[in-house]
């Protein structure tokens, strides 16, 4: 039996029931469901969750607004599940702290695949954090990344990041000067090659650039090789 705690937030009871049945078949039994943003925030303030599946179009609050409030209390991964399929909505959801995005109508097996991939990546990250590789600190002068402590320092100041942003930046630091396509990055960082979304990768890279003060119009750290992919070029540390 899987021990991860999952919070489902959707104002359609039918969708909650479908997700619960599917999750329980996959041996996820620690599931909490609610239909309003008010209920969700109450649960989050009083309990700890390993994953939150969040609908955008709730009856009492916009899911994007709720996500901002959730991020004040937890860094737990958030997967948006919504009928809003436009690029603007994806940009908004991922830009405010979401980790992934699934549009309705969806195949329940797709949701399970993404959840399993997310937990698999989390377990790998936690395992490496207890080994030598996870304890490595990346000090480039311009910024310092401490993966084991989930800390990013830019100019000596702590910069808040989501778990996925830290994981993606750690991936780049572990693999400097190597070129990866967006689909490869999605597979290696998000852990699921079957449902990759290039915009998810692009948005997270954009957020990281901003936090590293890397000019998006002329980036020096995370370089976009048009039509090929991305590579991380470590800054030269001043002596």
mmCIF file of C-alpha atoms in Angstrom:
data_model
loop_
_atom_site.group_PDB
_atom_site.id
_atom_site.type_symbol
_atom_site.label_atom_id
_atom_site.label_comp_id
_atom_site.label_asym_id
_atom_site.label_seq_id
_atom_site.Cartn_x
_atom_site.Cartn_y
_atom_site.Cartn_z
ATOM 1 C CA UNK A 1 0.000 0.000 0.000
ATOM 2 C CA UNK A 2 1.232 3.491 -0.890
ATOM 3 C CA UNK A 3 1.589 5.856 2.060
ATOM 4 C CA UNK A 4 1.468 9.215 0.258
ATOM 5 C CA UNK A 5 -1.261 11.621 1.349
ATOM 6 C CA UNK A 6 -3.285 13.145 -1.477
ATOM 7 C CA UNK A 7 -5.763 16.048 -1.404
ATOM 8 C CA UNK A 8 -8.380 16.247 -4.176
ATOM 9 C CA UNK A 9 -10.111 19.595 -4.750
ATOM 10 C CA UNK A 10 -12.929 19.768 -7.318
ATOM 11 C CA UNK A 11 -16.500 21.038 -7.173
ATOM 12 C CA UNK A 12 -17.743 18.153 -9.351
ATOM 13 C CA UNK A 13 -18.482 15.208 -7.061
ATOM 14 C CA UNK A 14 -18.439 12.823 -10.007
ATOM 15 C CA UNK A 15 -14.836 13.697 -10.788
ATOM 16 C CA UNK A 16 -13.836 13.309 -7.142
ATOM 17 C CA UNK A 17 -15.470 9.880 -7.023
ATOM 18 C CA UNK A 18 -13.763 8.810 -10.258
ATOM 19 C CA UNK A 19 -10.357 9.945 -9.004
ATOM 20 C CA UNK A 20 -10.831 8.304 -5.614
ATOM 21 C CA UNK A 21 -11.835 4.956 -7.170
ATOM 22 C CA UNK A 22 -8.891 5.063 -9.574
ATOM 23 C CA UNK A 23 -6.399 6.022 -6.869
ATOM 24 C CA UNK A 24 -7.615 3.313 -4.506
ATOM 25 C CA UNK A 25 -7.235 0.714 -7.265
ATOM 26 C CA UNK A 26 -3.596 1.840 -7.457
ATOM 27 C CA UNK A 27 -3.271 1.344 -3.675
ATOM 28 C CA UNK A 28 -3.388 5.005 -2.695
ATOM 29 C CA UNK A 29 -5.698 5.019 0.317
ATOM 30 C CA UNK A 30 -4.817 8.184 2.260
ATOM 31 C CA UNK A 31 -7.076 10.466 0.226
ATOM 32 C CA UNK A 32 -8.944 13.586 1.315
ATOM 33 C CA UNK A 33 -11.562 15.136 -0.961
ATOM 34 C CA UNK A 34 -13.309 18.497 -0.826
ATOM 35 C CA UNK A 35 -15.469 20.600 -3.117
ATOM 36 C CA UNK A 36 -14.610 24.175 -2.089
ATOM 37 C CA UNK A 37 -11.538 26.325 -1.763
ATOM 38 C CA UNK A 38 -12.469 27.151 1.817
ATOM 39 C CA UNK A 39 -12.445 23.469 2.759
ATOM 40 C CA UNK A 40 -9.184 22.888 0.915
ATOM 41 C CA UNK A 41 -7.407 25.725 2.703
ATOM 42 C CA UNK A 42 -8.674 24.465 6.069
ATOM 43 C CA UNK A 43 -7.291 20.982 5.388
ATOM 44 C CA UNK A 44 -3.960 22.360 4.187
ATOM 45 C CA UNK A 45 -3.582 24.552 7.246
ATOM 46 C CA UNK A 46 -4.216 21.589 9.540
ATOM 47 C CA UNK A 47 -2.711 18.623 7.718
ATOM 48 C CA UNK A 48 0.290 17.686 5.606
ATOM 49 C CA UNK A 49 -0.119 16.390 2.057
ATOM 50 C CA UNK A 50 2.314 14.923 -0.455
ATOM 51 C CA UNK A 51 0.269 15.991 -3.471
ATOM 52 C CA UNK A 52 -2.652 18.294 -4.267
ATOM 53 C CA UNK A 53 -4.891 17.877 -7.312
ATOM 54 C CA UNK A 54 -6.602 21.209 -7.778
ATOM 55 C CA UNK A 55 -9.458 22.249 -10.043
ATOM 56 C CA UNK A 56 -9.304 25.799 -11.368
ATOM 57 C CA UNK A 57 -13.021 26.505 -11.704
ATOM 58 C CA UNK A 58 -14.259 26.090 -8.139
ATOM 59 C CA UNK A 59 -17.590 27.468 -7.020
ATOM 60 C CA UNK A 60 -16.302 29.752 -4.266
ATOM 61 C CA UNK A 61 -12.832 30.755 -5.454
ATOM 62 C CA UNK A 62 -10.611 30.700 -8.511
ATOM 63 C CA UNK A 63 -8.144 27.825 -8.293
ATOM 64 C CA UNK A 64 -5.264 30.077 -9.316
ATOM 65 C CA UNK A 65 -5.998 32.412 -6.406
ATOM 66 C CA UNK A 66 -6.288 29.415 -4.099
ATOM 67 C CA UNK A 67 -2.912 28.140 -5.323
ATOM 68 C CA UNK A 68 -1.270 31.377 -4.179
ATOM 69 C CA UNK A 69 -2.768 30.906 -0.713
ATOM 70 C CA UNK A 70 -1.741 27.249 -0.649
ATOM 71 C CA UNK A 71 1.845 28.182 -1.423
ATOM 72 C CA UNK A 72 1.925 30.225 1.809
ATOM 73 C CA UNK A 73 1.474 26.993 3.764
ATOM 74 C CA UNK A 74 3.056 24.171 1.775
ATOM 75 C CA UNK A 75 5.460 23.342 -1.046
ATOM 76 C CA UNK A 76 3.577 20.134 -1.841
ATOM 77 C CA UNK A 77 3.335 19.526 -5.596
ATOM 78 C CA UNK A 78 0.149 20.847 -7.213
ATOM 79 C CA UNK A 79 -1.354 19.366 -10.356
ATOM 80 C CA UNK A 80 -4.074 21.519 -11.885
ATOM 81 C CA UNK A 81 -7.034 19.623 -13.337
ATOM 82 C CA UNK A 82 -9.283 21.908 -15.335
ATOM 83 C CA UNK A 83 -11.308 22.462 -18.482
ATOM 84 C CA UNK A 84 -9.269 25.627 -19.187
ATOM 85 C CA UNK A 85 -7.003 24.416 -21.974
ATOM 86 C CA UNK A 86 -5.618 27.705 -23.321
ATOM 87 C CA UNK A 87 -1.909 28.504 -23.267
ATOM 88 C CA UNK A 88 -2.667 31.541 -21.113
ATOM 89 C CA UNK A 89 -4.247 29.366 -18.436
ATOM 90 C CA UNK A 90 -1.304 26.974 -18.496
ATOM 91 C CA UNK A 91 1.127 29.876 -18.209
ATOM 92 C CA UNK A 92 -0.867 31.272 -15.306
ATOM 93 C CA UNK A 93 -1.159 27.981 -13.439
ATOM 94 C CA UNK A 94 2.471 26.985 -13.777
ATOM 95 C CA UNK A 95 3.636 30.542 -13.216
ATOM 96 C CA UNK A 96 2.073 30.822 -9.757
ATOM 97 C CA UNK A 97 3.440 27.588 -8.372
ATOM 98 C CA UNK A 98 1.724 24.677 -10.091
ATOM 99 C CA UNK A 99 3.866 21.674 -10.989
ATOM 100 C CA UNK A 100 1.808 20.144 -13.774
ATOM 101 C CA UNK A 101 -1.411 20.627 -15.731
ATOM 102 C CA UNK A 102 -4.086 18.200 -16.944
ATOM 103 C CA UNK A 103 -7.109 19.294 -18.952
ATOM 104 C CA UNK A 104 -10.635 17.903 -18.802
ATOM 105 C CA UNK A 105 -11.911 15.576 -20.081
ATOM 106 C CA UNK A 106 -9.033 13.389 -18.973
ATOM 107 C CA UNK A 107 -8.157 9.730 -18.913
ATOM 108 C CA UNK A 108 -7.876 8.645 -15.261
ATOM 109 C CA UNK A 109 -4.867 6.533 -16.246
ATOM 110 C CA UNK A 110 -3.112 9.705 -17.389
ATOM 111 C CA UNK A 111 -3.649 11.237 -13.961
ATOM 112 C CA UNK A 112 -2.279 8.100 -12.288
ATOM 113 C CA UNK A 113 0.739 8.091 -14.613
ATOM 114 C CA UNK A 114 1.597 11.658 -13.701
ATOM 115 C CA UNK A 115 1.086 11.041 -9.985
ATOM 116 C CA UNK A 116 3.313 7.966 -10.031
ATOM 117 C CA UNK A 117 5.966 9.812 -12.001
ATOM 118 C CA UNK A 118 5.885 12.700 -9.554
ATOM 119 C CA UNK A 119 6.208 10.460 -6.497
ATOM 120 C CA UNK A 120 8.931 8.442 -8.216
ATOM 121 C CA UNK A 121 10.956 11.602 -8.820
ATOM 122 C CA UNK A 122 10.391 12.719 -5.239
ATOM 123 C CA UNK A 123 11.642 9.398 -3.895
ATOM 124 C CA UNK A 124 14.724 9.528 -6.110
ATOM 125 C CA UNK A 125 15.457 13.082 -4.982
ATOM 126 C CA UNK A 126 15.066 12.163 -1.323
ATOM 127 C CA UNK A 127 17.274 9.096 -1.754
ATOM 128 C CA UNK A 128 20.031 11.108 -3.411
ATOM 129 C CA UNK A 129 19.794 13.725 -0.673
ATOM 130 C CA UNK A 130 20.967 11.060 1.779
ATOM 131 C CA UNK A 131 23.923 10.172 -0.439
ATOM 132 C CA UNK A 132 27.006 12.078 -1.456
ATOM 133 C CA UNK A 133 25.529 13.470 -4.666
ATOM 134 C CA UNK A 134 22.569 14.976 -2.848
ATOM 135 C CA UNK A 135 24.821 16.697 -0.328
ATOM 136 C CA UNK A 136 26.799 18.475 -3.019
ATOM 137 C CA UNK A 137 26.571 22.249 -2.932
ATOM 138 C CA UNK A 138 26.800 24.179 -6.187
ATOM 139 C CA UNK A 139 28.569 27.483 -5.540
ATOM 140 C CA UNK A 140 28.971 29.576 -8.653
ATOM 141 C CA UNK A 141 29.442 32.872 -6.864
ATOM 142 C CA UNK A 142 26.559 34.376 -8.767
ATOM 143 C CA UNK A 143 24.265 31.893 -7.073
ATOM 144 C CA UNK A 144 24.522 29.004 -4.627
ATOM 145 C CA UNK A 145 22.268 25.952 -4.774
ATOM 146 C CA UNK A 146 22.015 23.590 -1.804
ATOM 147 C CA UNK A 147 19.806 20.707 -3.023
ATOM 148 C CA UNK A 148 19.884 18.783 0.262
ATOM 149 C CA UNK A 149 18.556 21.838 2.125
ATOM 150 C CA UNK A 150 16.245 23.000 -0.708
ATOM 151 C CA UNK A 151 17.927 26.407 -0.630
ATOM 152 C CA UNK A 152 18.784 28.795 -3.461
ATOM 153 C CA UNK A 153 20.876 31.874 -2.713
ATOM 154 C CA UNK A 154 21.232 34.636 -5.306
ATOM 155 C CA UNK A 155 23.484 37.511 -4.401
ATOM 156 C CA UNK A 156 23.581 36.205 -0.863
ATOM 157 C CA UNK A 157 19.799 36.385 -0.519
ATOM 158 C CA UNK A 158 17.499 33.399 -0.171
ATOM 159 C CA UNK A 159 15.141 33.056 -3.124
ATOM 160 C CA UNK A 160 11.905 31.138 -2.672
ATOM 161 C CA UNK A 161 11.421 28.305 -5.143
ATOM 162 C CA UNK A 162 8.941 25.506 -5.604
ATOM 163 C CA UNK A 163 10.135 21.923 -5.252
ATOM 164 C CA UNK A 164 9.964 21.438 -9.015
ATOM 165 C CA UNK A 165 12.006 24.591 -9.703
ATOM 166 C CA UNK A 166 14.718 23.375 -7.333
ATOM 167 C CA UNK A 167 14.631 19.928 -8.892
ATOM 168 C CA UNK A 168 14.975 21.355 -12.399
ATOM 169 C CA UNK A 169 17.832 23.671 -11.413
ATOM 170 C CA UNK A 170 19.572 20.774 -9.633
ATOM 171 C CA UNK A 171 19.241 18.749 -12.830
ATOM 172 C CA UNK A 172 20.952 21.497 -14.823
ATOM 173 C CA UNK A 173 23.719 21.874 -12.227
ATOM 174 C CA UNK A 174 24.389 18.138 -12.300
ATOM 175 C CA UNK A 175 24.585 18.194 -16.094
ATOM 176 C CA UNK A 176 26.435 21.370 -17.135
ATOM 177 C CA UNK A 177 27.110 22.152 -20.790
ATOM 178 C CA UNK A 178 24.955 19.249 -21.970
ATOM 179 C CA UNK A 179 22.150 19.789 -24.451
ATOM 180 C CA UNK A 180 18.698 18.359 -23.707
ATOM 181 C CA UNK A 181 15.504 18.620 -25.686
ATOM 182 C CA UNK A 182 12.378 19.748 -23.849
ATOM 183 C CA UNK A 183 10.947 16.236 -24.079
ATOM 184 C CA UNK A 184 14.136 14.787 -22.553
ATOM 185 C CA UNK A 185 13.995 17.330 -19.731
ATOM 186 C CA UNK A 186 10.347 16.520 -19.073
ATOM 187 C CA UNK A 187 11.107 12.807 -18.989
ATOM 188 C CA UNK A 188 14.156 13.164 -16.728
ATOM 189 C CA UNK A 189 12.762 15.766 -14.325
ATOM 190 C CA UNK A 190 9.009 15.126 -14.387
ATOM 191 C CA UNK A 191 9.590 11.405 -14.873
ATOM 192 C CA UNK A 192 6.907 10.629 -17.428
ATOM 193 C CA UNK A 193 7.765 10.388 -21.139
ATOM 194 C CA UNK A 194 4.204 9.560 -22.161
ATOM 195 C CA UNK A 195 2.517 12.870 -21.421
ATOM 196 C CA UNK A 196 5.263 15.470 -21.833
ATOM 197 C CA UNK A 197 4.264 19.082 -22.269
ATOM 198 C CA UNK A 198 6.910 21.365 -23.742
ATOM 199 C CA UNK A 199 5.248 24.451 -22.297
ATOM 200 C CA UNK A 200 5.577 23.020 -18.782
ATOM 201 C CA UNK A 201 9.351 22.845 -19.232
ATOM 202 C CA UNK A 202 9.558 26.239 -20.927
ATOM 203 C CA UNK A 203 7.575 27.974 -18.189
ATOM 204 C CA UNK A 204 9.661 26.476 -15.394
ATOM 205 C CA UNK A 205 12.892 27.476 -17.142
ATOM 206 C CA UNK A 206 11.533 31.003 -17.535
ATOM 207 C CA UNK A 207 10.775 31.157 -13.795
ATOM 208 C CA UNK A 208 14.254 29.908 -12.908
ATOM 209 C CA UNK A 209 15.881 32.463 -15.194
ATOM 210 C CA UNK A 210 13.960 35.219 -13.493
ATOM 211 C CA UNK A 211 15.054 34.060 -10.045
ATOM 212 C CA UNK A 212 18.684 33.806 -11.177
ATOM 213 C CA UNK A 213 18.488 37.279 -12.762
ATOM 214 C CA UNK A 214 19.305 35.666 -16.095
ATOM 215 C CA UNK A 215 18.084 38.011 -18.853
ATOM 216 C CA UNK A 216 15.393 36.026 -20.746
ATOM 217 C CA UNK A 217 16.104 37.987 -23.954
ATOM 218 C CA UNK A 218 19.823 37.204 -23.792
ATOM 219 C CA UNK A 219 20.314 34.425 -21.223
ATOM 220 C CA UNK A 220 23.793 33.511 -20.059
ATOM 221 C CA UNK A 221 23.018 30.571 -17.796
ATOM 222 C CA UNK A 222 20.218 28.478 -19.316
ATOM 223 C CA UNK A 223 20.717 28.780 -23.060
ATOM 224 C CA UNK A 224 17.987 28.031 -25.580
ATOM 225 C CA UNK A 225 19.366 26.408 -28.727
ATOM 226 C CA UNK A 226 16.551 27.076 -31.162
ATOM 227 C CA UNK A 227 15.086 23.917 -32.598
ATOM 228 C CA UNK A 228 17.332 21.741 -30.435
ATOM 229 C CA UNK A 229 16.800 22.313 -26.718
ATOM 230 C CA UNK A 230 18.479 23.814 -23.656
ATOM 231 C CA UNK A 231 21.836 23.664 -21.915
ATOM 232 C CA UNK A 232 23.114 25.084 -18.654
ATOM 233 C CA UNK A 233 26.336 27.087 -18.886
ATOM 234 C CA UNK A 234 27.816 27.521 -15.397
ATOM 235 C CA UNK A 235 28.889 31.100 -14.656
ATOM 236 C CA UNK A 236 32.581 31.688 -14.134
ATOM 237 C CA UNK A 237 33.172 32.195 -10.436
ATOM 238 C CA UNK A 238 35.130 35.364 -9.761
ATOM 239 C CA UNK A 239 38.263 34.849 -7.725
#
